[in-house]
Amino acid sequence: MGCGTSVGTETQGQKVKTGVTGQQKTDDESVVKTTNPALSDVGVTAMKAAVLIQQWYRRYMARLEMRRRYTWNIFQSIEYAGEQDQLQLSSFFTFMLDNFTQLNGNGPDLISQLLDPVVDPWLDRESSYSQILVPDSYTGPRLSFPLSVSDTNALLCAFKEQQTLHAKYLLQLLYETKKLLKQMPNIIQLSTSYIKDITICGDLHGRLDDLLLIFYKNGLPSADTPYVFNGDFVDRGKKSVEVIILLFAFLLLYPDHVHLNRGNHEDHIMNLRYGFTKEVMQKYKTHGHEILPLFQDIFSLLPVATVIDGKILIVHGGISDETDLDFLSSIERHKLKSALRFPRCSFEQLDISQSYRKTKRLKSGNSSHSSSNSSRNQSKNQKRSNQRNTQRGLRRQESNSSASSSSSSSSSSSSSLCSPRTPSCLSPHPCHPSPSLPNTVNIQHMPFLDSLLSARQPSPSQRREREWKQIVDILWSDPKTQEGCSPNTFRGGGCYFGPDITQKLLLQHGLQLLIRSHECKQEGYELCHGGQVITLFSASNYYEEGSNRGAYIKLGRELVPRFYQYQVSRTTRKLTLTQRVRAAESSAFRALKEKLFSHRSELMSGFQQFDQNNTGVVSVSDWAEVLESVLRLDLPWRTLRPHLCRLAADGSVEYNSCFEDMGTGVSLPQVTPNLAETLFRFRTDIEIIFNIIDKDHSGLISNEEFRQTWRLFSAHLGVDIDDRAIDDLARSIDFNKDGSIDFTEFLEAFRVVHKLDSKDPHLSGK
Amino acid sequence: MLSDISASDVHSLHKRVKDAFQAFDYEMNNTVDVREITTIIYSLGCFPSQKDIHEFIAELEEDHTGSVHLDKFLPVMTNVLMEHKFPSIPEDVLIQAFEVLDKDSKGYLDSEEMVELMTKEGESFTQDEMTEMLMALADHERRIYYKDIICQLTFDQEI
């Protein structure tokens, strides 16, 4: 601490001290105190005592506030880092699509079937819901279409009672919703002339409690109480299904008074990672495979923007310098199923990429490339591409020929990735390359050339790209204070847009305000760009109990927004700020420690570089530097240090203590640290991939599938992992018989365990 | 005292001040809202009075913009830390302060007494501060047993 505790060195403290001790002397004096309260010195002393207490208390509260801030930073950093992982995942999917046509030997490509269904969302799917029989034992709501208020009331009651809507009704609800959405334009125009206040809500992320609280405070949707919901209804929260059912139900009931904007989480690839897909499969084991594609279609059919009185624009993410509302209106929005897969990359988008990995050709890849036609263009462009420091995915032809040689002959990094054949991943990846573990196999990237792009006139593919960018910008962008428009490196999609961009767009279209969501704010809302942009977030306690409030806006004819805040509380007893901060902090530090643990070997090698003599300690500065460079999280490491590791007597950091109170779920026999860490770090991604491969959702995949998936994944990451190591690992964990692997069991072993869990002073007393 | 401080100590102090500052630098342009200065100073372990803080702010604020820039804050704050200005209050002094207010030496203060004292005397609490304090410190009988709460609320770790 910078300030020592001094006894009597500071005048102020001294004065009080004397004054206080003076009072303590005799009983007589205290009698004097009570009988003569008007005595000036008594008054002065009491005042000084009060001041002291006030100061002390204020300081305590200030420190609490600081802790809250740091906790917030931790959550946000990790969240955005997680989104970067998302890019990795989607580029991996594309890689798989390009390289593995048939995973199980016979039958159609599993991956492409799930990830890239051929069916156009516009087309009708086969409807089987009429044949589904609902057992008499089902006590949940039985919806009748067209919906009436009694149906929505039944749904509200049911969900409060933790019931699940039967698949039959859900399917019907989805088919009806899809029909309705097809009729809607990309941008909904609303008017306040015939209605009272419009209520606008931000991200809900599957938080049913927040939605119910809003309905309770503000009223259910109706002709008198119109609503706009600004995207991100699903993912992360545990009740995404219930939330989306309610929103769709009210949409069907009051199509003119309930409006839904698409968010970046209304996207099947995001859903794979962030929980919605899993939730649907858990709640609808039998019919999930029919329900999920319907959700996919519906999400792509959601309108992307709402405008009120031609003056207020509501979109989920934000805008870019290229946003053109007229062009946006003309797009066939359903063609963009997922923002993470798009038709083609242009070179301009590639230029944005800031990272690259040095690669070298593998021999097998080399020979096959030169033989194909397009390789001429490839090699010509390879130089250009290398100069631009970017990577590209493979052309299909290349991938076919190289696939036969080995799965590791081609790969894409977590940076930009494009595939000519199918919609592929997001445009260039943010700052850091995928984690470089030791023993990295360097893999060549083939540049992609679309000769059409070199032509000046807009081609169909260029138009497609432009359309894609328009929508992605709307769904993914964030406002920033700096002027101008730059690629959003945090999220890997959309832009950072400055106040000048906002100003320009508003002027251009005669608007006066932009309301968007997409970012969690402590108070539930935040203004920026001189009040021209409002961020609105409606999922309270997003990171942790007590982390933030939720808010909604009401707009009347005068178009002046009024803000309403709330916070869902799980406990009936109101928590003090101290308790809330402690709870949130504890949660944040757990997450942070897990990050440390899953990067252990990199961190250790970093520490050892500063500790050549193997003393086990490094300076605090060096420690912070290692963490910063390995984890790439922009956090105040020095301040957080006491929560993360120990100091030696001389004030240096005992770096081994960073990993002390963490362990693995199951003891892993003879697994190289490398492999274990990879598994820890990518546990979520691996789980998703397994879930995809496991078409019948049995929890089992075959040995061969397991091996192939793993090989793919490790090739993609550039991690050199021995096949035998994988086989040994699979064998050593007790798996089911007959060549199938229970991957849930497998993944359980790679859950990070906090050894001090039982000792966590979580929400202790006062 | 200043001569005892090495360059690396200064660097450390700079880093600490920067970290605390940047926690409130929402727009990432090295400025914070002037209202956050108090929190930042307190969190660095210093214990200025309201008057001290007002003087601080007057020195640091950028001409009525309502914000403070790191360039001004850093040297001033580092100095404060190096010279150990505004030290914290030792526990026993605090207890004595409470005992002064506890006229009948009950060992506790009633919530009503607390409210009266904190909102009328000294550097008065706002309504919100008062509510939060009572919620945090008063027991079910609306009493504040000050010796107990001091241990609970005194800060453990550096942060």
PDB file of N, CA and C in Angstrom, chain A residues 343-373:
ATOM      1  N   PRO A 343     -20.651 -15.585 -48.644  1.00  0.00           N
ATOM      2  CA  PRO A 343     -20.316 -16.078 -49.974  1.00  0.00           C
ATOM      3  C   PRO A 343     -18.825 -16.028 -50.298  1.00  0.00           C
ATOM      4  N   ARG A 344     -18.305 -14.861 -50.301  1.00  0.00           N
ATOM      5  CA  ARG A 344     -16.901 -14.765 -50.670  1.00  0.00           C
ATOM      6  C   ARG A 344     -16.258 -13.629 -49.899  1.00  0.00           C
ATOM      7  N   CYS A 345     -14.938 -13.691 -49.898  1.00  0.00           N
ATOM      8  CA  CYS A 345     -14.200 -12.557 -49.334  1.00  0.00           C
ATOM      9  C   CYS A 345     -13.713 -11.695 -50.454  1.00  0.00           C
ATOM     10  N   SER A 346     -13.700 -10.454 -50.216  1.00  0.00           N
ATOM     11  CA  SER A 346     -13.023  -9.604 -51.184  1.00  0.00           C
ATOM     12  C   SER A 346     -11.638  -9.313 -50.638  1.00  0.00           C
ATOM     13  N   PHE A 347     -10.783  -8.877 -51.491  1.00  0.00           N
ATOM     14  CA  PHE A 347      -9.441  -8.585 -51.020  1.00  0.00           C
ATOM     15  C   PHE A 347      -9.431  -7.435 -50.028  1.00  0.00           C
ATOM     16  N   GLU A 348     -10.387  -6.526 -50.222  1.00  0.00           N
ATOM     17  CA  GLU A 348     -10.436  -5.394 -49.302  1.00  0.00           C
ATOM     18  C   GLU A 348     -10.660  -5.877 -47.882  1.00  0.00           C
ATOM     19  N   GLN A 349     -11.516  -6.875 -47.763  1.00  0.00           N
ATOM     20  CA  GLN A 349     -11.775  -7.380 -46.427  1.00  0.00           C
ATOM     21  C   GLN A 349     -10.556  -8.077 -45.872  1.00  0.00           C
ATOM     22  N   LEU A 350      -9.831  -8.723 -46.762  1.00  0.00           N
ATOM     23  CA  LEU A 350      -8.627  -9.406 -46.318  1.00  0.00           C
ATOM     24  C   LEU A 350      -7.600  -8.433 -45.785  1.00  0.00           C
ATOM     25  N   ASP A 351      -7.549  -7.295 -46.410  1.00  0.00           N
ATOM     26  CA  ASP A 351      -6.561  -6.309 -46.001  1.00  0.00           C
ATOM     27  C   ASP A 351      -6.677  -5.951 -44.543  1.00  0.00           C
ATOM     28  N   ILE A 352      -7.856  -6.121 -44.016  1.00  0.00           N
ATOM     29  CA  ILE A 352      -8.090  -5.710 -42.650  1.00  0.00           C
ATOM     30  C   ILE A 352      -7.358  -6.617 -41.678  1.00  0.00           C
ATOM     31  N   SER A 353      -7.099  -7.836 -42.128  1.00  0.00           N
ATOM     32  CA  SER A 353      -6.499  -8.808 -41.215  1.00  0.00           C
ATOM     33  C   SER A 353      -5.159  -8.320 -40.696  1.00  0.00           C
ATOM     34  N   GLN A 354      -4.987  -8.392 -39.427  1.00  0.00           N
ATOM     35  CA  GLN A 354      -3.756  -7.859 -38.857  1.00  0.00           C
ATOM     36  C   GLN A 354      -2.794  -8.944 -38.446  1.00  0.00           C
ATOM     37  N   SER A 355      -3.236 -10.167 -38.454  1.00  0.00           N
ATOM     38  CA  SER A 355      -2.347 -11.211 -37.965  1.00  0.00           C
ATOM     39  C   SER A 355      -2.104 -12.237 -39.047  1.00  0.00           C
ATOM     40  N   TYR A 356      -1.075 -12.928 -38.900  1.00  0.00           N
ATOM     41  CA  TYR A 356      -0.812 -14.012 -39.844  1.00  0.00           C
ATOM     42  C   TYR A 356       0.084 -15.012 -39.185  1.00  0.00           C
ATOM     43  N   ARG A 357       0.084 -16.186 -39.722  1.00  0.00           N
ATOM     44  CA  ARG A 357       1.033 -17.167 -39.221  1.00  0.00           C
ATOM     45  C   ARG A 357       1.956 -17.562 -40.328  1.00  0.00           C
ATOM     46  N   LYS A 358       3.189 -17.668 -40.000  1.00  0.00           N
ATOM     47  CA  LYS A 358       4.131 -18.113 -41.029  1.00  0.00           C
ATOM     48  C   LYS A 358       3.844 -19.567 -41.312  1.00  0.00           C
ATOM     49  N   THR A 359       3.842 -19.874 -42.533  1.00  0.00           N
ATOM     50  CA  THR A 359       3.527 -21.263 -42.889  1.00  0.00           C
ATOM     51  C   THR A 359       4.543 -21.784 -43.881  1.00  0.00           C
ATOM     52  N   LYS A 360       4.607 -23.062 -43.922  1.00  0.00           N
ATOM     53  CA  LYS A 360       5.429 -23.644 -44.995  1.00  0.00           C
ATOM     54  C   LYS A 360       4.664 -24.782 -45.602  1.00  0.00           C
ATOM     55  N   ARG A 361       4.884 -24.946 -46.861  1.00  0.00           N
ATOM     56  CA  ARG A 361       4.172 -25.979 -47.589  1.00  0.00           C
ATOM     57  C   ARG A 361       4.581 -27.357 -47.118  1.00  0.00           C
ATOM     58  N   LEU A 362       3.612 -28.214 -47.093  1.00  0.00           N
ATOM     59  CA  LEU A 362       3.940 -29.615 -46.904  1.00  0.00           C
ATOM     60  C   LEU A 362       4.065 -30.243 -48.270  1.00  0.00           C
ATOM     61  N   LYS A 363       4.892 -31.168 -48.366  1.00  0.00           N
ATOM     62  CA  LYS A 363       5.194 -31.719 -49.694  1.00  0.00           C
ATOM     63  C   LYS A 363       3.959 -32.281 -50.368  1.00  0.00           C
ATOM     64  N   SER A 364       3.186 -32.963 -49.625  1.00  0.00           N
ATOM     65  CA  SER A 364       2.016 -33.595 -50.238  1.00  0.00           C
ATOM     66  C   SER A 364       1.097 -32.566 -50.845  1.00  0.00           C
ATOM     67  N   GLY A 365       0.929 -31.469 -50.160  1.00  0.00           N
ATOM     68  CA  GLY A 365       0.041 -30.432 -50.661  1.00  0.00           C
ATOM     69  C   GLY A 365       0.578 -29.836 -51.942  1.00  0.00           C
ATOM     70  N   ASN A 366       1.845 -29.678 -51.965  1.00  0.00           N
ATOM     71  CA  ASN A 366       2.502 -28.998 -53.070  1.00  0.00           C
ATOM     72  C   ASN A 366       2.209 -29.627 -54.419  1.00  0.00           C
ATOM     73  N   SER A 367       2.487 -30.912 -54.494  1.00  0.00           N
ATOM     74  CA  SER A 367       2.360 -31.579 -55.797  1.00  0.00           C
ATOM     75  C   SER A 367       0.935 -31.541 -56.299  1.00  0.00           C
ATOM     76  N   SER A 368       0.023 -31.746 -55.437  1.00  0.00           N
ATOM     77  CA  SER A 368      -1.371 -31.795 -55.898  1.00  0.00           C
ATOM     78  C   SER A 368      -1.847 -30.424 -56.357  1.00  0.00           C
ATOM     79  N   HIS A 369      -1.295 -29.407 -55.793  1.00  0.00           N
ATOM     80  CA  HIS A 369      -1.760 -28.076 -56.172  1.00  0.00           C
ATOM     81  C   HIS A 369      -1.344 -27.713 -57.572  1.00  0.00           C
ATOM     82  N   SER A 370      -0.139 -28.038 -57.893  1.00  0.00           N
ATOM     83  CA  SER A 370       0.364 -27.591 -59.197  1.00  0.00           C
ATOM     84  C   SER A 370      -0.405 -28.252 -60.336  1.00  0.00           C
ATOM     85  N   SER A 371      -1.028 -29.348 -60.037  1.00  0.00           N
ATOM     86  CA  SER A 371      -1.698 -30.064 -61.126  1.00  0.00           C
ATOM     87  C   SER A 371      -3.029 -29.434 -61.507  1.00  0.00           C
ATOM     88  N   SER A 372      -3.655 -28.791 -60.576  1.00  0.00           N
ATOM     89  CA  SER A 372      -4.995 -28.310 -60.916  1.00  0.00           C
ATOM     90  C   SER A 372      -4.956 -26.972 -61.634  1.00  0.00           C
ATOM     91  N   ASN A 373      -6.019 -26.713 -62.320  1.00  0.00           N
ATOM     92  CA  ASN A 373      -6.121 -25.555 -63.188  1.00  0.00           C
ATOM     93  C   ASN A 373      -5.974 -24.235 -62.443  1.00  0.00           C
TER      94      ASN A 373
END
